[in-house]
Each structure stands twice: as structure tokens, then as C-alpha cells.
């Protein structure tokens, strides 16, 4: 097997975990047989703005380490003109794969994962970061809890077309908030000032909807344009089939409110009765 050296430490590459265009994530072992994830970014084709966005993501990831256990651990990184290596803690499974493989979700597990997601997103919001593209592939299960693995700051270097929709749900509209679709003031894909923290609440609501009903609210609409219209159309009623956990039903309905001003906040979600661990 191949080995890589980061800041003078040698790692044995076990396998590739995922890839998105010019960035690849590997599972590696250090000399003490400790498991890590290494994100490798090839900068040869990257423009200055992209390089800057990666440095920005790393700086934020580094700075937020101390504030929450729900942010993936960053151990080291190496940046040169031609590549970046980021050494991070290695999880067991990303939430996207976990959701795809699970037929039913254990209600207590779902509740714990929800609490972890809220804490992770509250942490980045407290430090002025709005992710604006949250989806299950941004979370990884490490032992029994969920951790956020990226802040949506680094550009996805133009992935080759084969990977764009297959791996890690890049480019999916299923978690996109209505205000991001209506927001005509900013150039496409950039989080503008109008996209507030409430946009991340909508996306988290879609993830939780999927953990409850096995699909996202607009997943059945396959035409992308029709899907976008349905997300912004107030007359398009979203379905909330009745479930035993009434508190969870309330959480879903309050996250998936089209008007961001009327949508529940992260702070209110952390106080919501659904998270009182009585069940
Ligand atoms: C399909 N198969 C994949 C390997 C394995 O799942 C993962 C294991 C570890 C991880 C990970 N840990 N730390 C990580 C730190 C950064 C990025 C990470 O992933 C990136 C990207 C990998 C592809 C899916 C979306 C996330 C990271 C993530 C998925 C089992 C399922």
C-alpha cells in the first residue's frame, strides 16, 4: 500500500473513503496503528479563490475544535502550492450511507443524532458561519455520535461529471431552503446575506424528515425545475403523515415553514420538548 507523509509523520493509506472532483478522502493508519481520515486536495487546477476557500475552511475547522465535540477533530494539515493534506479523525460511516442502508431508524438514536446535528450547526452559527448546503453527507457517525465534517466554505473544485451527483449527494436540491431559490440578489451558489441561519434549519428539517419518513419532502419530484417550484410554492402542501412521536411531528412542521422569519430557530429547537429525554 501507498504511504503519505504529513508534517514529517508517515501514514499508511488503507482505502479511499470518498472523492469529489479534485479532492479525495482516505482512511489511513499512523505508525501507532491509529486510524485517521486524510483529505487530499490537488491544487494544480485550482484558482486562487478556490485555494483561499480551502484555507478559510481549514482555519474555521481549526478554530472551532475547542467549542464542540460535534465538529470533526482536525489534528494537522499541510498546505503547499500543489496540494493540501488535512489530517482528521476517522468516523465509521457518513449519515447519507447510514440512511440509505437503514430501513427503520431507532427513535432514541434519531433523537441523539438530532441533538448532535443541532449542536454542531449552533456552533458554526455562533461563529458567523452559515453552511447553506447541509445534507446527510456532511455528517459522519463517530462511535455513537454525529459530527459535522465540513462548513460548506471550501469550493467543491469542479468535480468530473461522473462524480457530481453520485458521491456524497453533491448538487442535490432536496435540502435547499425556499429563500435560497427565491434569493435573486446573489450570484448562484454563493451564500448571500439574505441566506440566514434559518436556511440551515430548513435543511436540518429535511434531514430529520428523511430520518422519520425515509425520504426528503420533495424527493418524489424527479424533475429538478418542478422540484424547485414545489419548494417555493406555498400552495404545495408538504405531507406530514401521523406518527407516534407528536413532539417530533411538531419539530418537522416548525422546521419546514417556508417563511424563514416564521421558521423555528436552532436555539428554540434545542429547548423543544422533543429533546427532553423522557422516552
Ligand atoms: C460509502 N462508504 C464510505 C466510507 C465509510 O464512510 C465514511 C467513513 C469515514 C468518513 C470520514 N471520517 N472522517 C472524515 C473527515 C472528512 C471527510 C470524511 O468523509 C468524506 C465523505 C466520504 C464519502 C461519503 C460522504 C463523506 C470523513 C466518512 C464516511 C463507509 C461508507
mmCIF file of C-alpha atoms in Angstrom, residues 5-173:
data_model
loop_
_atom_site.group_PDB
_atom_site.id
_atom_site.type_symbol
_atom_site.label_atom_id
_atom_site.label_comp_id
_atom_site.label_asym_id
_atom_site.label_seq_id
_atom_site.Cartn_x
_atom_site.Cartn_y
_atom_site.Cartn_z
ATOM 1 C CA UNK A 5 3.884 11.978 4.861
ATOM 2 C CA UNK A 6 2.204 14.909 6.628
ATOM 3 C CA UNK A 7 4.378 17.289 8.654
ATOM 4 C CA UNK A 8 7.082 14.613 8.827
ATOM 5 C CA UNK A 9 4.710 11.856 10.055
ATOM 6 C CA UNK A 10 4.232 8.817 7.810
ATOM 7 C CA UNK A 11 0.763 7.295 7.268
ATOM 8 C CA UNK A 12 -0.203 4.057 5.536
ATOM 9 C CA UNK A 13 -3.118 4.521 3.101
ATOM 10 C CA UNK A 14 -5.755 1.825 3.695
ATOM 11 C CA UNK A 15 -8.506 2.840 1.252
ATOM 12 C CA UNK A 16 -10.235 5.768 -0.374
ATOM 13 C CA UNK A 17 -13.346 6.825 1.588
ATOM 14 C CA UNK A 18 -14.758 9.209 -0.984
ATOM 15 C CA UNK A 19 -13.950 11.741 -3.637
ATOM 16 C CA UNK A 20 -15.370 14.948 -5.036
ATOM 17 C CA UNK A 21 -13.522 16.053 -8.138
ATOM 18 C CA UNK A 22 -10.016 17.215 -7.167
ATOM 19 C CA UNK A 23 -10.371 16.267 -3.509
ATOM 20 C CA UNK A 24 -10.110 12.722 -2.154
ATOM 21 C CA UNK A 25 -10.588 11.354 1.361
ATOM 22 C CA UNK A 26 -8.521 8.374 2.510
ATOM 23 C CA UNK A 27 -8.600 6.113 5.536
ATOM 24 C CA UNK A 28 -5.013 5.931 6.858
ATOM 25 C CA UNK A 29 -3.056 4.365 9.737
ATOM 26 C CA UNK A 30 -0.248 6.088 11.624
ATOM 27 C CA UNK A 31 2.820 4.321 12.993
ATOM 28 C CA UNK A 32 0.908 3.502 16.206
ATOM 29 C CA UNK A 33 -1.839 1.833 14.141
ATOM 30 C CA UNK A 34 -4.214 4.705 14.944
ATOM 31 C CA UNK A 35 -6.912 5.284 12.299
ATOM 32 C CA UNK A 36 -7.318 8.728 10.670
ATOM 33 C CA UNK A 37 -9.085 10.310 7.712
ATOM 34 C CA UNK A 38 -6.910 12.355 5.373
ATOM 35 C CA UNK A 39 -8.437 14.793 2.914
ATOM 36 C CA UNK A 40 -6.141 15.344 -0.068
ATOM 37 C CA UNK A 41 -6.795 18.308 -2.343
ATOM 38 C CA UNK A 42 -4.936 18.641 -5.639
ATOM 39 C CA UNK A 43 -4.369 22.384 -6.144
ATOM 40 C CA UNK A 44 -2.812 22.120 -9.581
ATOM 41 C CA UNK A 45 -6.090 23.022 -11.347
ATOM 42 C CA UNK A 46 -7.393 25.270 -8.577
ATOM 43 C CA UNK A 47 -7.657 29.048 -8.995
ATOM 44 C CA UNK A 48 -6.583 31.471 -6.251
ATOM 45 C CA UNK A 49 -10.140 31.917 -4.993
ATOM 46 C CA UNK A 50 -10.552 28.173 -4.552
ATOM 47 C CA UNK A 51 -7.230 27.858 -2.714
ATOM 48 C CA UNK A 52 -8.368 30.721 -0.459
ATOM 49 C CA UNK A 53 -11.698 28.981 0.231
ATOM 50 C CA UNK A 54 -9.872 25.815 1.345
ATOM 51 C CA UNK A 55 -7.547 27.787 3.640
ATOM 52 C CA UNK A 56 -10.624 29.550 5.067
ATOM 53 C CA UNK A 57 -12.391 26.224 5.726
ATOM 54 C CA UNK A 58 -9.303 24.818 7.479
ATOM 55 C CA UNK A 59 -8.897 27.939 9.628
ATOM 56 C CA UNK A 60 -12.527 27.747 10.774
ATOM 57 C CA UNK A 61 -12.354 23.997 11.359
ATOM 58 C CA UNK A 62 -9.198 24.547 13.406
ATOM 59 C CA UNK A 63 -10.685 27.426 15.406
ATOM 60 C CA UNK A 64 -13.981 25.662 16.227
ATOM 61 C CA UNK A 65 -12.296 22.478 17.509
ATOM 62 C CA UNK A 66 -12.410 23.730 21.092
ATOM 63 C CA UNK A 67 -16.127 24.680 21.097
ATOM 64 C CA UNK A 68 -17.879 21.411 20.341
ATOM 65 C CA UNK A 69 -17.321 17.657 20.228
ATOM 66 C CA UNK A 70 -19.792 17.581 17.334
ATOM 67 C CA UNK A 71 -17.230 19.133 14.994
ATOM 68 C CA UNK A 72 -14.862 16.568 13.400
ATOM 69 C CA UNK A 73 -11.429 16.609 15.057
ATOM 70 C CA UNK A 74 -8.667 18.234 12.991
ATOM 71 C CA UNK A 75 -5.171 17.040 14.024
ATOM 72 C CA UNK A 76 -2.869 18.583 11.453
ATOM 73 C CA UNK A 77 -2.675 19.911 7.940
ATOM 74 C CA UNK A 78 -0.059 20.635 5.298
ATOM 75 C CA UNK A 79 -0.584 23.231 2.554
ATOM 76 C CA UNK A 80 1.756 23.608 -0.417
ATOM 77 C CA UNK A 81 1.310 25.243 -3.828
ATOM 78 C CA UNK A 82 0.268 21.962 -5.383
ATOM 79 C CA UNK A 83 -1.686 20.108 -2.676
ATOM 80 C CA UNK A 84 -3.358 20.214 0.745
ATOM 81 C CA UNK A 85 -3.392 17.355 3.259
ATOM 82 C CA UNK A 86 -5.874 17.604 6.147
ATOM 83 C CA UNK A 87 -5.486 15.026 8.959
ATOM 84 C CA UNK A 88 -8.791 14.415 10.772
ATOM 85 C CA UNK A 89 -10.490 11.886 12.999
ATOM 86 C CA UNK A 90 -11.989 8.968 11.107
ATOM 87 C CA UNK A 91 -15.659 8.096 11.550
ATOM 88 C CA UNK A 92 -17.406 4.788 10.959
ATOM 89 C CA UNK A 93 -19.982 5.853 8.413
ATOM 90 C CA UNK A 94 -21.426 9.015 6.863
ATOM 91 C CA UNK A 95 -25.079 9.762 7.619
ATOM 92 C CA UNK A 96 -26.004 9.559 3.928
ATOM 93 C CA UNK A 97 -24.815 5.951 3.631
ATOM 94 C CA UNK A 98 -26.325 5.118 7.035
ATOM 95 C CA UNK A 99 -29.747 6.488 5.967
ATOM 96 C CA UNK A 100 -29.585 4.624 2.636
ATOM 97 C CA UNK A 101 -28.827 1.312 4.334
ATOM 98 C CA UNK A 102 -31.284 1.630 7.232
ATOM 99 C CA UNK A 103 -34.885 0.569 6.635
ATOM 100 C CA UNK A 104 -36.091 1.772 10.049
ATOM 101 C CA UNK A 105 -34.442 4.230 12.407
ATOM 102 C CA UNK A 106 -34.374 3.677 16.177
ATOM 103 C CA UNK A 107 -36.276 6.652 17.746
ATOM 104 C CA UNK A 108 -33.696 7.155 20.503
ATOM 105 C CA UNK A 109 -30.795 7.043 18.022
ATOM 106 C CA UNK A 110 -32.655 9.571 15.834
ATOM 107 C CA UNK A 111 -33.163 11.858 18.823
ATOM 108 C CA UNK A 112 -29.465 11.696 19.788
ATOM 109 C CA UNK A 113 -28.335 12.342 16.212
ATOM 110 C CA UNK A 114 -30.744 15.319 16.014
ATOM 111 C CA UNK A 115 -29.257 16.796 19.203
ATOM 112 C CA UNK A 116 -25.731 16.333 17.775
ATOM 113 C CA UNK A 117 -26.662 17.999 14.475
ATOM 114 C CA UNK A 118 -28.266 20.975 16.270
ATOM 115 C CA UNK A 119 -25.199 21.419 18.497
ATOM 116 C CA UNK A 120 -22.801 21.254 15.544
ATOM 117 C CA UNK A 121 -24.791 23.786 13.499
ATOM 118 C CA UNK A 122 -25.343 26.058 16.525
ATOM 119 C CA UNK A 123 -21.548 26.113 16.972
ATOM 120 C CA UNK A 124 -20.810 27.259 13.424
ATOM 121 C CA UNK A 125 -23.663 29.823 13.589
ATOM 122 C CA UNK A 126 -22.212 31.253 16.812
ATOM 123 C CA UNK A 127 -19.003 31.891 14.881
ATOM 124 C CA UNK A 128 -20.680 33.603 11.953
ATOM 125 C CA UNK A 129 -20.751 30.636 9.586
ATOM 126 C CA UNK A 130 -23.923 29.629 7.716
ATOM 127 C CA UNK A 131 -23.373 26.300 5.967
ATOM 128 C CA UNK A 132 -26.214 26.822 3.386
ATOM 129 C CA UNK A 133 -25.738 23.360 1.855
ATOM 130 C CA UNK A 134 -26.371 20.918 4.721
ATOM 131 C CA UNK A 135 -27.187 17.320 3.752
ATOM 132 C CA UNK A 136 -26.607 13.896 5.362
ATOM 133 C CA UNK A 137 -23.198 13.557 3.635
ATOM 134 C CA UNK A 138 -21.903 16.470 5.751
ATOM 135 C CA UNK A 139 -22.276 14.382 8.922
ATOM 136 C CA UNK A 140 -20.312 11.305 9.992
ATOM 137 C CA UNK A 141 -21.041 8.814 12.760
ATOM 138 C CA UNK A 142 -18.058 8.571 15.125
ATOM 139 C CA UNK A 143 -18.708 5.855 17.712
ATOM 140 C CA UNK A 144 -22.222 6.769 18.930
ATOM 141 C CA UNK A 145 -22.489 10.417 17.934
ATOM 142 C CA UNK A 146 -22.748 12.548 14.809
ATOM 143 C CA UNK A 147 -20.077 15.054 13.814
ATOM 144 C CA UNK A 148 -20.091 17.790 11.177
ATOM 145 C CA UNK A 149 -17.237 17.240 8.702
ATOM 146 C CA UNK A 150 -17.343 20.474 6.724
ATOM 147 C CA UNK A 151 -18.698 24.018 6.907
ATOM 148 C CA UNK A 152 -19.612 24.496 3.250
ATOM 149 C CA UNK A 153 -16.875 27.121 2.853
ATOM 150 C CA UNK A 154 -14.419 25.306 0.577
ATOM 151 C CA UNK A 155 -15.438 25.304 -3.078
ATOM 152 C CA UNK A 156 -16.195 21.888 -4.469
ATOM 153 C CA UNK A 157 -13.457 22.003 -7.111
ATOM 154 C CA UNK A 158 -15.330 21.284 -10.355
ATOM 155 C CA UNK A 159 -15.861 17.550 -9.913
ATOM 156 C CA UNK A 160 -15.731 15.406 -13.042
ATOM 157 C CA UNK A 161 -19.309 14.906 -14.207
ATOM 158 C CA UNK A 162 -19.335 11.214 -13.227
ATOM 159 C CA UNK A 163 -18.939 12.042 -9.541
ATOM 160 C CA UNK A 164 -21.036 15.212 -9.237
ATOM 161 C CA UNK A 165 -24.404 13.579 -8.451
ATOM 162 C CA UNK A 166 -23.348 10.129 -7.310
ATOM 163 C CA UNK A 167 -20.928 10.597 -4.442
ATOM 164 C CA UNK A 168 -21.782 12.445 -1.248
ATOM 165 C CA UNK A 169 -25.006 13.932 -2.604
ATOM 166 C CA UNK A 170 -23.154 16.870 -4.205
ATOM 167 C CA UNK A 171 -25.600 19.121 -6.061
ATOM 168 C CA UNK A 172 -28.820 17.742 -4.563
ATOM 169 C CA UNK A 173 -31.740 20.197 -4.321
#
